[in-house]
PDB file of C-alpha atoms in Angstrom:
ATOM      1  CA  MET A   1     -67.620 -30.690 -57.575  1.00 47.00           C
ATOM      2  CA  THR A   2     -65.443 -28.559 -55.314  1.00 62.00           C
ATOM      3  CA  GLU A   3     -67.414 -26.686 -52.704  1.00 74.00           C
ATOM      4  CA  LYS A   4     -67.157 -22.929 -52.889  1.00 79.00           C
ATOM      5  CA  LEU A   5     -68.540 -19.929 -51.087  1.00 79.00           C
ATOM      6  CA  GLU A   6     -71.710 -18.795 -52.893  1.00 81.00           C
ATOM      7  CA  GLU A   7     -71.332 -15.600 -54.886  1.00 80.00           C
ATOM      8  CA  LYS A   8     -74.065 -13.842 -52.904  1.00 82.00           C
ATOM      9  CA  SER A   9     -71.908 -14.267 -49.757  1.00 85.00           C
ATOM     10  CA  TRP A  10     -68.872 -12.479 -51.207  1.00 90.00           C
ATOM     11  CA  ILE A  11     -70.022  -9.054 -50.022  1.00 88.00           C
ATOM     12  CA  ASP A  12     -70.723 -10.360 -46.512  1.00 89.00           C
ATOM     13  CA  PHE A  13     -67.276 -11.937 -46.613  1.00 91.00           C
ATOM     14  CA  ALA A  14     -65.730  -8.550 -47.466  1.00 90.00           C
ATOM     15  CA  LYS A  15     -67.687  -6.991 -44.584  1.00 88.00           C
ATOM     16  CA  GLY A  16     -66.258  -9.562 -42.155  1.00 88.00           C
ATOM     17  CA  ASP A  17     -69.430 -11.536 -41.404  1.00 90.00           C
ATOM     18  CA  ALA A  18     -68.324 -14.151 -38.831  1.00 91.00           C
ATOM     19  CA  ASP A  19     -70.608 -16.952 -40.115  1.00 92.00           C
ATOM     20  CA  VAL A  20     -69.443 -16.523 -43.703  1.00 92.00           C
ATOM     21  CA  TRP A  21     -65.812 -16.479 -42.564  1.00 94.00           C
ATOM     22  CA  ARG A  22     -66.302 -19.626 -40.472  1.00 93.00           C
ATOM     23  CA  GLU A  23     -67.731 -21.471 -43.487  1.00 92.00           C
ATOM     24  CA  PHE A  24     -64.986 -20.109 -45.740  1.00 94.00           C
ATOM     25  CA  ILE A  25     -62.054 -21.039 -43.459  1.00 94.00           C
ATOM     26  CA  ASP A  26     -63.544 -24.474 -42.860  1.00 93.00           C
ATOM     27  CA  LEU A  27     -63.720 -25.090 -46.631  1.00 92.00           C
ATOM     28  CA  GLU A  28     -60.297 -23.652 -47.388  1.00 94.00           C
ATOM     29  CA  ILE A  29     -58.204 -25.311 -44.652  1.00 95.00           C
ATOM     30  CA  PRO A  30     -57.875 -28.733 -46.405  1.00 93.00           C
ATOM     31  CA  ARG A  31     -57.185 -27.125 -49.799  1.00 94.00           C
ATOM     32  CA  LEU A  32     -54.500 -24.764 -48.511  1.00 96.00           C
ATOM     33  CA  TYR A  33     -52.980 -27.551 -46.441  1.00 95.00           C
ATOM     34  CA  GLY A  34     -52.785 -29.730 -49.579  1.00 94.00           C
ATOM     35  CA  LEU A  35     -51.171 -26.890 -51.505  1.00 94.00           C
ATOM     36  CA  PHE A  36     -48.413 -26.522 -48.882  1.00 95.00           C
ATOM     37  CA  MET A  37     -47.919 -30.284 -48.476  1.00 93.00           C
ATOM     38  CA  ASP A  38     -47.504 -30.663 -52.255  1.00 92.00           C
ATOM     39  CA  ARG A  39     -44.669 -28.154 -52.107  1.00 92.00           C
ATOM     40  CA  TRP A  40     -42.956 -29.452 -48.951  1.00 91.00           C
ATOM     41  CA  PRO A  41     -43.978 -32.810 -47.389  1.00 87.00           C
ATOM     42  CA  ASN A  42     -43.680 -31.452 -43.881  1.00 89.00           C
ATOM     43  CA  ARG A  43     -46.804 -31.385 -41.735  1.00 90.00           C
ATOM     44  CA  SER A  44     -45.476 -28.874 -39.181  1.00 90.00           C
ATOM     45  CA  LEU A  45     -44.449 -26.448 -41.900  1.00 93.00           C
ATOM     46  CA  ALA A  46     -47.767 -26.881 -43.724  1.00 94.00           C
ATOM     47  CA  GLU A  47     -49.624 -26.058 -40.496  1.00 93.00           C
ATOM     48  CA  GLU A  48     -47.390 -23.057 -39.871  1.00 94.00           C
ATOM     49  CA  LEU A  49     -47.943 -21.696 -43.398  1.00 96.00           C
ATOM     50  CA  LEU A  50     -51.655 -22.425 -43.203  1.00 96.00           C
ATOM     51  CA  GLN A  51     -51.941 -20.474 -39.965  1.00 97.00           C
ATOM     52  CA  LYS A  52     -49.992 -17.560 -41.424  1.00 97.00           C
ATOM     53  CA  THR A  53     -52.151 -17.506 -44.568  1.00 97.00           C
ATOM     54  CA  VAL A  54     -55.436 -17.514 -42.631  1.00 97.00           C
ATOM     55  CA  PHE A  55     -54.262 -14.728 -40.309  1.00 96.00           C
ATOM     56  CA  ASP A  56     -52.880 -12.693 -43.228  1.00 96.00           C
ATOM     57  CA  ALA A  57     -56.313 -12.979 -44.837  1.00 96.00           C
ATOM     58  CA  VAL A  58     -58.158 -11.921 -41.673  1.00 95.00           C
ATOM     59  CA  ARG A  59     -55.847  -8.947 -41.095  1.00 93.00           C
ATOM     60  CA  GLY A  60     -55.862  -7.915 -44.758  1.00 93.00           C
ATOM     61  CA  ARG A  61     -59.613  -8.354 -45.141  1.00 90.00           C
ATOM     62  CA  SER A  62     -60.036  -4.807 -46.423  1.00 89.00           C
ATOM     63  CA  SER A  63     -57.867  -5.615 -49.471  1.00 91.00           C
ATOM     64  CA  TYR A  64     -60.454  -8.116 -50.769  1.00 92.00           C
ATOM     65  CA  ASP A  65     -62.589  -6.694 -53.563  1.00 91.00           C
ATOM     66  CA  PRO A  66     -65.621  -8.860 -54.537  1.00 90.00           C
ATOM     67  CA  SER A  67     -65.678  -7.311 -58.030  1.00 90.00           C
ATOM     68  CA  LYS A  68     -62.228  -8.767 -58.761  1.00 89.00           C
ATOM     69  CA  GLY A  69     -63.064 -12.406 -58.046  1.00 89.00           C
ATOM     70  CA  SER A  70     -63.900 -15.028 -55.470  1.00 92.00           C
ATOM     71  CA  PRO A  71     -62.503 -15.128 -51.900  1.00 94.00           C
ATOM     72  CA  GLU A  72     -60.968 -18.528 -52.809  1.00 94.00           C
ATOM     73  CA  LYS A  73     -58.882 -16.964 -55.571  1.00 93.00           C
ATOM     74  CA  TRP A  74     -57.880 -14.156 -53.239  1.00 95.00           C
ATOM     75  CA  ILE A  75     -56.723 -16.397 -50.346  1.00 96.00           C
ATOM     76  CA  HIS A  76     -54.854 -18.684 -52.759  1.00 95.00           C
ATOM     77  CA  GLY A  77     -52.960 -15.584 -53.910  1.00 96.00           C
ATOM     78  CA  ILE A  78     -51.960 -14.951 -50.278  1.00 97.00           C
ATOM     79  CA  ALA A  79     -50.912 -18.612 -49.933  1.00 97.00           C
ATOM     80  CA  ARG A  80     -48.746 -18.465 -53.059  1.00 96.00           C
ATOM     81  CA  ASN A  81     -47.133 -15.316 -51.717  1.00 97.00           C
ATOM     82  CA  ASN A  82     -46.307 -17.143 -48.469  1.00 97.00           C
ATOM     83  CA  ILE A  83     -44.778 -19.991 -50.495  1.00 97.00           C
ATOM     84  CA  ARG A  84     -42.588 -17.462 -52.319  1.00 96.00           C
ATOM     85  CA  LEU A  85     -41.491 -15.949 -48.989  1.00 96.00           C
ATOM     86  CA  GLN A  86     -40.639 -19.418 -47.663  1.00 95.00           C
ATOM     87  CA  ILE A  87     -38.580 -20.215 -50.785  1.00 94.00           C
ATOM     88  CA  ARG A  88     -36.668 -16.947 -50.334  1.00 93.00           C
ATOM     89  CA  ARG A  89     -36.097 -17.662 -46.619  1.00 90.00           C
ATOM     90  CA  ARG A  90     -34.769 -21.136 -47.417  1.00 88.00           C
ATOM     91  CA  ALA A  91     -32.450 -19.799 -50.084  1.00 88.00           C
ATOM     92  CA  SER A  92     -30.865 -17.442 -47.563  1.00 86.00           C
ATOM     93  CA  ARG A  93     -30.184 -20.239 -45.039  1.00 80.00           C
ATOM     94  CA  PRO A  94     -26.925 -22.238 -45.062  1.00 77.00           C
ATOM     95  CA  SER A  95     -27.243 -25.567 -46.881  1.00 74.00           C
ATOM     96  CA  ILE A  96     -27.733 -28.787 -44.906  1.00 72.00           C
ATOM     97  CA  ASN A  97     -24.853 -31.245 -44.612  1.00 67.00           C
ATOM     98  CA  GLY A  98     -25.340 -34.858 -45.705  1.00 69.00           C
ATOM     99  CA  ASP A  99     -25.416 -36.484 -42.266  1.00 76.00           C
ATOM    100  CA  ILE A 100     -28.623 -36.246 -40.181  1.00 82.00           C
ATOM    101  CA  SER A 101     -27.043 -37.664 -37.023  1.00 83.00           C
ATOM    102  CA  GLN A 102     -25.636 -34.298 -35.918  1.00 84.00           C
ATOM    103  CA  TYR A 103     -29.144 -32.834 -35.950  1.00 86.00           C
ATOM    104  CA  LEU A 104     -30.583 -35.708 -33.928  1.00 87.00           C
ATOM    105  CA  GLU A 105     -27.800 -35.387 -31.360  1.00 85.00           C
ATOM    106  CA  ALA A 106     -28.679 -31.736 -30.836  1.00 86.00           C
ATOM    107  CA  ILE A 107     -32.416 -32.436 -30.619  1.00 88.00           C
ATOM    108  CA  ASP A 108     -32.866 -30.678 -27.269  1.00 87.00           C
ATOM    109  CA  THR A 109     -30.679 -27.686 -28.013  1.00 89.00           C
ATOM    110  CA  LYS A 110     -31.444 -26.584 -31.574  1.00 88.00           C
ATOM    111  CA  PRO A 111     -34.559 -26.508 -33.739  1.00 90.00           C
ATOM    112  CA  LEU A 112     -34.458 -29.150 -36.479  1.00 90.00           C
ATOM    113  CA  PRO A 113     -34.234 -27.473 -39.895  1.00 89.00           C
ATOM    114  CA  ASP A 114     -37.211 -28.047 -42.202  1.00 89.00           C
ATOM    115  CA  GLU A 115     -34.863 -29.397 -44.876  1.00 88.00           C
ATOM    116  CA  VAL A 116     -33.789 -32.188 -42.497  1.00 88.00           C
ATOM    117  CA  LEU A 117     -37.374 -33.049 -41.598  1.00 88.00           C
ATOM    118  CA  GLU A 118     -38.308 -33.336 -45.256  1.00 87.00           C
ATOM    119  CA  ARG A 119     -35.780 -36.057 -46.003  1.00 85.00           C
ATOM    120  CA  GLU A 120     -37.337 -39.438 -46.703  1.00 82.00           C
ATOM    121  CA  GLU A 121     -34.894 -41.199 -44.384  1.00 85.00           C
ATOM    122  CA  MET A 122     -36.052 -39.055 -41.441  1.00 89.00           C
ATOM    123  CA  THR A 123     -39.557 -40.560 -41.467  1.00 89.00           C
ATOM    124  CA  LYS A 124     -37.985 -44.040 -41.511  1.00 89.00           C
ATOM    125  CA  VAL A 125     -35.679 -43.148 -38.588  1.00 90.00           C
ATOM    126  CA  VAL A 126     -38.595 -41.859 -36.488  1.00 93.00           C
ATOM    127  CA  ARG A 127     -40.751 -44.906 -37.294  1.00 92.00           C
ATOM    128  CA  SER A 128     -37.916 -47.218 -36.377  1.00 92.00           C
ATOM    129  CA  ALA A 129     -37.263 -45.375 -33.088  1.00 94.00           C
ATOM    130  CA  LEU A 130     -40.987 -45.431 -32.240  1.00 94.00           C
ATOM    131  CA  SER A 131     -41.213 -49.161 -32.912  1.00 94.00           C
ATOM    132  CA  ARG A 132     -38.598 -49.830 -30.232  1.00 94.00           C
ATOM    133  CA  LEU A 133     -40.559 -48.036 -27.489  1.00 95.00           C
ATOM    134  CA  GLU A 134     -42.926 -49.759 -25.061  1.00 95.00           C
ATOM    135  CA  SER A 135     -46.461 -49.852 -26.472  1.00 95.00           C
ATOM    136  CA  LYS A 136     -47.786 -47.445 -23.795  1.00 95.00           C
ATOM    137  CA  GLU A 137     -45.023 -44.940 -24.499  1.00 96.00           C
ATOM    138  CA  LYS A 138     -45.644 -45.117 -28.234  1.00 95.00           C
ATOM    139  CA  ALA A 139     -49.391 -44.700 -27.727  1.00 95.00           C
ATOM    140  CA  VAL A 140     -49.033 -41.647 -25.481  1.00 96.00           C
ATOM    141  CA  LEU A 141     -46.642 -39.932 -27.912  1.00 95.00           C
ATOM    142  CA  GLU A 142     -48.940 -40.554 -30.871  1.00 93.00           C
ATOM    143  CA  ALA A 143     -51.980 -39.328 -28.960  1.00 93.00           C
ATOM    144  CA  LYS A 144     -50.199 -36.157 -27.844  1.00 93.00           C
ATOM    145  CA  TYR A 145     -48.280 -35.179 -30.984  1.00 92.00           C
ATOM    146  CA  ILE A 146     -50.111 -36.778 -33.898  1.00 89.00           C
ATOM    147  CA  ASP A 147     -53.726 -36.698 -32.715  1.00 87.00           C
ATOM    148  CA  GLU A 148     -52.983 -33.555 -30.651  1.00 88.00           C
ATOM    149  CA  LEU A 149     -55.133 -34.651 -27.729  1.00 91.00           C
ATOM    150  CA  SER A 150     -55.016 -32.927 -24.353  1.00 92.00           C
ATOM    151  CA  ALA A 151     -53.632 -34.740 -21.300  1.00 93.00           C
ATOM    152  CA  ASN A 152     -57.188 -35.005 -20.014  1.00 94.00           C
ATOM    153  CA  ASP A 153     -58.436 -36.669 -23.199  1.00 94.00           C
ATOM    154  CA  ILE A 154     -55.473 -39.066 -23.214  1.00 95.00           C
ATOM    155  CA  ALA A 155     -56.129 -39.934 -19.581  1.00 96.00           C
ATOM    156  CA  ARG A 156     -59.760 -40.744 -20.392  1.00 95.00           C
ATOM    157  CA  GLN A 157     -58.714 -42.822 -23.389  1.00 93.00           C
ATOM    158  CA  MET A 158     -56.113 -44.751 -21.377  1.00 93.00           C
ATOM    159  CA  ASN A 159     -58.344 -45.006 -18.336  1.00 94.00           C
ATOM    160  CA  THR A 160     -55.844 -43.321 -16.040  1.00 94.00           C
ATOM    161  CA  THR A 161     -55.193 -39.938 -14.357  1.00 95.00           C
ATOM    162  CA  ASP A 162     -53.797 -36.707 -15.874  1.00 95.00           C
ATOM    163  CA  LYS A 163     -50.781 -36.966 -13.565  1.00 95.00           C
ATOM    164  CA  ALA A 164     -49.998 -40.484 -14.791  1.00 96.00           C
ATOM    165  CA  VAL A 165     -50.252 -39.238 -18.393  1.00 96.00           C
ATOM    166  CA  TYR A 166     -47.740 -36.425 -17.731  1.00 95.00           C
ATOM    167  CA  SER A 167     -45.349 -38.847 -16.110  1.00 95.00           C
ATOM    168  CA  LEU A 168     -45.706 -41.396 -18.938  1.00 96.00           C
ATOM    169  CA  LEU A 169     -45.247 -38.650 -21.497  1.00 95.00           C
ATOM    170  CA  TYR A 170     -42.043 -37.508 -19.813  1.00 93.00           C
ATOM    171  CA  ARG A 171     -40.619 -41.034 -19.817  1.00 95.00           C
ATOM    172  CA  ALA A 172     -41.722 -41.606 -23.409  1.00 96.00           C
ATOM    173  CA  LYS A 173     -39.971 -38.444 -24.595  1.00 94.00           C
ATOM    174  CA  LEU A 174     -36.737 -39.489 -22.921  1.00 93.00           C
ATOM    175  CA  SER A 175     -36.980 -42.974 -24.426  1.00 95.00           C
ATOM    176  CA  LEU A 176     -37.593 -41.591 -27.899  1.00 95.00           C
ATOM    177  CA  ARG A 177     -34.680 -39.187 -27.572  1.00 93.00           C
ATOM    178  CA  ARG A 178     -32.454 -42.079 -26.496  1.00 92.00           C
ATOM    179  CA  GLU A 179     -33.576 -44.209 -29.456  1.00 93.00           C
ATOM    180  CA  LEU A 180     -33.058 -41.375 -31.934  1.00 91.00           C
ATOM    181  CA  GLU A 181     -29.561 -40.784 -30.595  1.00 88.00           C
ATOM    182  CA  ARG A 182     -28.794 -44.491 -30.790  1.00 89.00           C
ATOM    183  CA  ILE A 183     -29.871 -44.599 -34.436  1.00 86.00           C
ATOM    184  CA  ALA A 184     -27.871 -41.440 -35.121  1.00 80.00           C
ATOM    185  CA  SER A 185     -24.690 -42.907 -33.622  1.00 81.00           C
ATOM    186  CA  LEU A 186     -25.217 -46.186 -35.549  1.00 81.00           C
ATOM    187  CA  SER A 187     -25.523 -44.337 -38.844  1.00 71.00           C
ATOM    188  CA  LYS A 188     -22.362 -42.408 -37.982  1.00 68.00           C
ATOM    189  CA  LYS A 189     -20.452 -45.647 -37.347  1.00 70.00           C
ATOM    190  CA  GLU A 190     -21.736 -47.126 -40.619  1.00 68.00           C
ATOM    191  CA  GLU A 191     -20.456 -44.102 -42.488  1.00 63.00           C
ATOM    192  CA  LYS A 192     -16.963 -44.545 -40.998  1.00 61.00           C
TER     193      LYS A 192
ATOM    194  CA  MET B   1     -22.410 -37.355 -27.550  1.00 47.00           C
ATOM    195  CA  LYS B   2     -23.052 -39.190 -24.273  1.00 47.00           C
ATOM    196  CA  ARG B   3     -25.089 -37.538 -21.570  1.00 54.00           C
ATOM    197  CA  GLU B   4     -24.201 -37.712 -17.865  1.00 47.00           C
ATOM    198  CA  ASN B   5     -27.756 -38.623 -16.906  1.00 49.00           C
ATOM    199  CA  ASP B   6     -31.010 -39.166 -18.639  1.00 53.00           C
ATOM    200  CA  ASN B   7     -32.981 -36.153 -17.453  1.00 56.00           C
ATOM    201  CA  LEU B   8     -33.962 -33.009 -19.263  1.00 57.00           C
ATOM    202  CA  PHE B   9     -31.486 -30.471 -17.952  1.00 58.00           C
ATOM    203  CA  SER B  10     -33.508 -27.271 -18.105  1.00 73.00           C
ATOM    204  CA  ASP B  11     -36.893 -25.884 -19.057  1.00 80.00           C
ATOM    205  CA  GLU B  12     -35.309 -24.566 -22.222  1.00 83.00           C
ATOM    206  CA  SER B  13     -33.996 -27.929 -23.350  1.00 86.00           C
ATOM    207  CA  ALA B  14     -37.272 -29.608 -22.382  1.00 87.00           C
ATOM    208  CA  GLN B  15     -39.158 -27.098 -24.536  1.00 89.00           C
ATOM    209  CA  GLN B  16     -36.793 -27.530 -27.456  1.00 91.00           C
ATOM    210  CA  LEU B  17     -37.054 -31.302 -27.241  1.00 90.00           C
ATOM    211  CA  ASP B  18     -40.839 -31.038 -27.087  1.00 91.00           C
ATOM    212  CA  LYS B  19     -40.976 -28.853 -30.216  1.00 92.00           C
ATOM    213  CA  ASN B  20     -38.604 -31.085 -32.173  1.00 93.00           C
ATOM    214  CA  LEU B  21     -40.337 -34.310 -31.155  1.00 93.00           C
ATOM    215  CA  SER B  22     -43.673 -32.824 -32.121  1.00 92.00           C
ATOM    216  CA  ARG B  23     -42.353 -31.987 -35.602  1.00 92.00           C
ATOM    217  CA  LEU B  24     -40.670 -35.391 -35.976  1.00 93.00           C
ATOM    218  CA  LEU B  25     -43.690 -37.384 -34.862  1.00 93.00           C
ATOM    219  CA  LYS B  26     -45.951 -35.500 -37.233  1.00 90.00           C
ATOM    220  CA  LEU B  27     -43.892 -37.003 -40.059  1.00 88.00           C
ATOM    221  CA  THR B  28     -45.243 -40.426 -39.175  1.00 88.00           C
ATOM    222  CA  GLY B  29     -48.935 -39.458 -39.008  1.00 81.00           C
ATOM    223  CA  LYS B  30     -51.461 -39.254 -41.824  1.00 77.00           C
ATOM    224  CA  SER B  31     -50.654 -36.232 -43.933  1.00 72.00           C
ATOM    225  CA  ASP B  32     -53.694 -35.814 -46.193  1.00 81.00           C
ATOM    226  CA  LYS B  33     -55.341 -33.256 -43.945  1.00 84.00           C
ATOM    227  CA  PRO B  34     -54.542 -31.361 -40.731  1.00 88.00           C
ATOM    228  CA  SER B  35     -55.757 -32.717 -37.416  1.00 85.00           C
ATOM    229  CA  ARG B  36     -59.263 -31.883 -36.171  1.00 86.00           C
ATOM    230  CA  THR B  37     -57.840 -30.141 -33.083  1.00 87.00           C
ATOM    231  CA  PHE B  38     -55.616 -27.925 -35.207  1.00 90.00           C
ATOM    232  CA  THR B  39     -58.465 -27.054 -37.594  1.00 92.00           C
ATOM    233  CA  LYS B  40     -60.860 -26.231 -34.773  1.00 93.00           C
ATOM    234  CA  SER B  41     -58.343 -24.069 -32.941  1.00 93.00           C
ATOM    235  CA  LEU B  42     -57.323 -22.232 -36.139  1.00 95.00           C
ATOM    236  CA  ILE B  43     -60.955 -21.394 -36.985  1.00 95.00           C
ATOM    237  CA  ASN B  44     -61.630 -20.121 -33.448  1.00 95.00           C
ATOM    238  CA  ASP B  45     -58.438 -18.050 -33.326  1.00 95.00           C
ATOM    239  CA  ALA B  46     -59.125 -16.523 -36.743  1.00 95.00           C
ATOM    240  CA  LEU B  47     -62.702 -15.602 -35.798  1.00 94.00           C
ATOM    241  CA  ASN B  48     -61.508 -14.046 -32.529  1.00 94.00           C
ATOM    242  CA  GLU B  49     -58.968 -12.006 -34.473  1.00 93.00           C
ATOM    243  CA  LEU B  50     -61.724 -10.911 -36.871  1.00 91.00           C
ATOM    244  CA  LYS B  51     -63.903  -9.799 -33.940  1.00 91.00           C
ATOM    245  CA  GLN B  52     -60.972  -8.012 -32.296  1.00 89.00           C
ATOM    246  CA  LEU B  53     -60.199  -6.090 -35.497  1.00 83.00           C
ATOM    247  CA  ASP B  54     -63.834  -4.974 -35.724  1.00 80.00           C
ATOM    248  CA  VAL B  55     -63.759  -3.736 -32.104  1.00 82.00           C
ATOM    249  CA  GLU B  56     -60.499  -1.827 -32.730  1.00 79.00           C
ATOM    250  CA  LYS B  57     -61.979  -0.271 -35.882  1.00 75.00           C
ATOM    251  CA  ALA B  58     -65.098   0.867 -33.977  1.00 74.00           C
ATOM    252  CA  GLU B  59     -62.956   2.342 -31.181  1.00 74.00           C
ATOM    253  CA  THR B  60     -60.823   4.276 -33.687  1.00 71.00           C
ATOM    254  CA  LYS B  61     -63.990   5.743 -35.210  1.00 68.00           C
ATOM    255  CA  ASN B  62     -65.094   7.144 -31.821  1.00 66.00           C
ATOM    256  CA  VAL B  63     -61.846   8.993 -31.092  1.00 64.00           C
ATOM    257  CA  ILE B  64     -61.996  12.641 -32.215  1.00 65.00           C
ATOM    258  CA  ILE B  65     -58.611  13.757 -33.441  1.00 65.00           C
ATOM    259  CA  LEU B  66     -58.287  17.454 -34.195  1.00 66.00           C
ATOM    260  CA  PRO B  67     -56.535  18.167 -37.471  1.00 71.00           C
ATOM    261  CA  ASN B  68     -53.146  19.816 -37.148  1.00 75.00           C
ATOM    262  CA  TRP B  69     -54.247  23.087 -38.748  1.00 78.00           C
ATOM    263  CA  LEU B  70     -57.186  23.416 -36.342  1.00 78.00           C
ATOM    264  CA  GLU B  71     -54.920  22.923 -33.353  1.00 76.00           C
ATOM    265  CA  LYS B  72     -52.581  25.656 -34.617  1.00 79.00           C
ATOM    266  CA  ALA B  73     -55.485  28.044 -35.297  1.00 81.00           C
ATOM    267  CA  VAL B  74     -56.828  27.550 -31.753  1.00 81.00           C
ATOM    268  CA  GLY B  75     -53.320  28.284 -30.369  1.00 80.00           C
ATOM    269  CA  TRP B  76     -53.010  31.498 -32.324  1.00 84.00           C
ATOM    270  CA  ALA B  77     -56.533  32.629 -31.392  1.00 84.00           C
ATOM    271  CA  ALA B  78     -55.677  32.060 -27.720  1.00 81.00           C
ATOM    272  CA  MET B  79     -52.478  34.101 -28.115  1.00 81.00           C
ATOM    273  CA  VAL B  80     -54.366  37.015 -29.719  1.00 85.00           C
ATOM    274  CA  ALA B  81     -57.021  36.868 -26.980  1.00 82.00           C
ATOM    275  CA  VAL B  82     -54.353  37.046 -24.261  1.00 80.00           C
ATOM    276  CA  ALA B  83     -52.582  39.961 -25.983  1.00 81.00           C
ATOM    277  CA  CYS B  84     -55.902  41.849 -26.249  1.00 84.00           C
ATOM    278  CA  GLY B  85     -56.663  41.081 -22.584  1.00 78.00           C
ATOM    279  CA  ALA B  86     -53.241  42.368 -21.506  1.00 76.00           C
ATOM    280  CA  GLY B  87     -53.672  45.526 -23.591  1.00 81.00           C
ATOM    281  CA  PHE B  88     -57.137  46.043 -22.137  1.00 79.00           C
ATOM    282  CA  VAL B  89     -55.775  45.784 -18.571  1.00 74.00           C
ATOM    283  CA  VAL B  90     -53.003  48.315 -19.337  1.00 74.00           C
ATOM    284  CA  ILE B  91     -55.486  50.813 -20.809  1.00 78.00           C
ATOM    285  CA  ILE B  92     -58.026  50.411 -17.999  1.00 74.00           C
ATOM    286  CA  SER B  93     -55.353  50.719 -15.326  1.00 72.00           C
ATOM    287  CA  PHE B  94     -54.042  53.881 -17.061  1.00 72.00           C
ATOM    288  CA  PHE B  95     -57.465  55.471 -16.938  1.00 73.00           C
ATOM    289  CA  LEU B  96     -58.110  54.331 -13.392  1.00 71.00           C
ATOM    290  CA  LYS B  97     -54.595  55.487 -12.353  1.00 66.00           C
ATOM    291  CA  VAL B  98     -53.629  52.159 -10.764  1.00 64.00           C
ATOM    292  CA  ASN B  99     -49.946  51.940  -9.866  1.00 70.00           C
ATOM    293  CA  LEU B 100     -47.433  50.324 -12.279  1.00 71.00           C
ATOM    294  CA  LEU B 101     -46.542  47.345 -10.052  1.00 71.00           C
ATOM    295  CA  LEU B 102     -50.162  46.217  -9.835  1.00 73.00           C
ATOM    296  CA  GLU B 103     -50.453  46.591 -13.620  1.00 73.00           C
ATOM    297  CA  VAL B 104     -47.395  44.362 -14.219  1.00 77.00           C
ATOM    298  CA  ILE B 105     -48.686  41.714 -11.765  1.00 79.00           C
ATOM    299  CA  VAL B 106     -52.057  41.526 -13.544  1.00 75.00           C
ATOM    300  CA  VAL B 107     -50.455  41.163 -17.005  1.00 78.00           C
ATOM    301  CA  LEU B 108     -47.999  38.509 -15.803  1.00 81.00           C
ATOM    302  CA  THR B 109     -50.802  36.547 -14.110  1.00 82.00           C
ATOM    303  CA  ILE B 110     -52.775  36.490 -17.367  1.00 79.00           C
ATOM    304  CA  VAL B 111     -49.730  35.354 -19.364  1.00 78.00           C
ATOM    305  CA  PHE B 112     -48.798  32.583 -16.879  1.00 78.00           C
ATOM    306  CA  ASN B 113     -52.378  31.305 -16.733  1.00 77.00           C
ATOM    307  CA  TRP B 114     -52.411  31.163 -20.485  1.00 75.00           C
ATOM    308  CA  ILE B 115     -49.134  29.253 -20.676  1.00 75.00           C
ATOM    309  CA  SER B 116     -50.226  26.746 -18.029  1.00 72.00           C
ATOM    310  CA  SER B 117     -53.623  26.261 -19.700  1.00 67.00           C
ATOM    311  CA  LEU B 118     -51.847  25.342 -22.941  1.00 67.00           C
ATOM    312  CA  GLY B 119     -49.831  22.761 -21.039  1.00 61.00           C
ATOM    313  CA  GLY B 120     -46.526  24.410 -21.811  1.00 52.00           C
ATOM    314  CA  ARG B 121     -47.054  24.098 -25.561  1.00 53.00           C
ATOM    315  CA  VAL B 122     -45.828  27.674 -26.202  1.00 45.00           C
TER     316      VAL B 122
END
C-alpha cells in the first residue's frame, strides 16, 4: 500500500505545520522524482523539476484547499504543470543536431542541452570515458557527483586530507574532459 | 579542437565544466531515487522557506497601513484647520490693532509650518 498523509493532517498541512510538511515532502520526493524520470531519463533535470515543484508548493501553500482533495493530489497537479512548462520550453528551443561530439568539445564553455544528455549513447560515452581513468580519479568523481559527498566526507572515506581530495578532484576532472574529447573526436572521424 | 595546455582557463570555464560533468556523471549513477544528500537538503530548504514565509506574513500583519481615503481626509482636515487658524489670527490682530506686517508674518509662519509638517505633500 502506498503511504499517504493521514486525512486528519490535511488541515495542519494547509496551515503550514512544519512536522506535517516534513513528513509529506519526505513521502513525496521519491514519487515525484519517479514521475519526472519516467518522462525524461535525466537525473539532473528530474532533481531540478523536483526542487521547483516542492518550492512552488511551499510558496503556493495558501492555494491548497483540504475540502477539494489530498495534498498528494494537489502537489501532483503542480508537478504535471511543471512538466507542461518544460515541454513548452523544449519546443521553443532549436532542435539538436545528430552529432554529440560538438557538445562534448564545448563542455567547459556551454551548458549541455538536456536533449543531448538524454540520448542513450551519452551514458555509454560517459561510462567508457570513466573506465579509462585511474581508479582513484574515478572513485573521487563518483563520490563527488553521484553520491554527492562533501570533500570532507570523501577525505574520510579515502583516508586522506581535504586538500588532497581537492587536488585529486581537479586532476580527475581534467582527465575526464580529455577522455570525453578523445571519444568525441573519434566519433567524428568515424563519421567521415 | 586542441587546447594549448591542459588547465582550466578561467573560473567561468571551471564552473561550466563542473556543472556539465556533474550532469554527465549523474547519468551513470542509479536513477531509481534521488541521492540522500539531495533529499535531505531539499527538505531542509523547503522547511526554511516555509518558516520564512510565516515570519513575513506575521510582519505584514503588524504593519498599519492607512487606507487612501483616510489619508486624504486627514490632509483636508489639516488644511481646514490651518485656514481657520489663519482667519482667527487676522480677526484677533484686527481687534487688537496689530500692524499689517506682523499679521502677514504670523499667517505665513502658520502656512509654512503646515506645509513642512505634511512633508511637502501639498
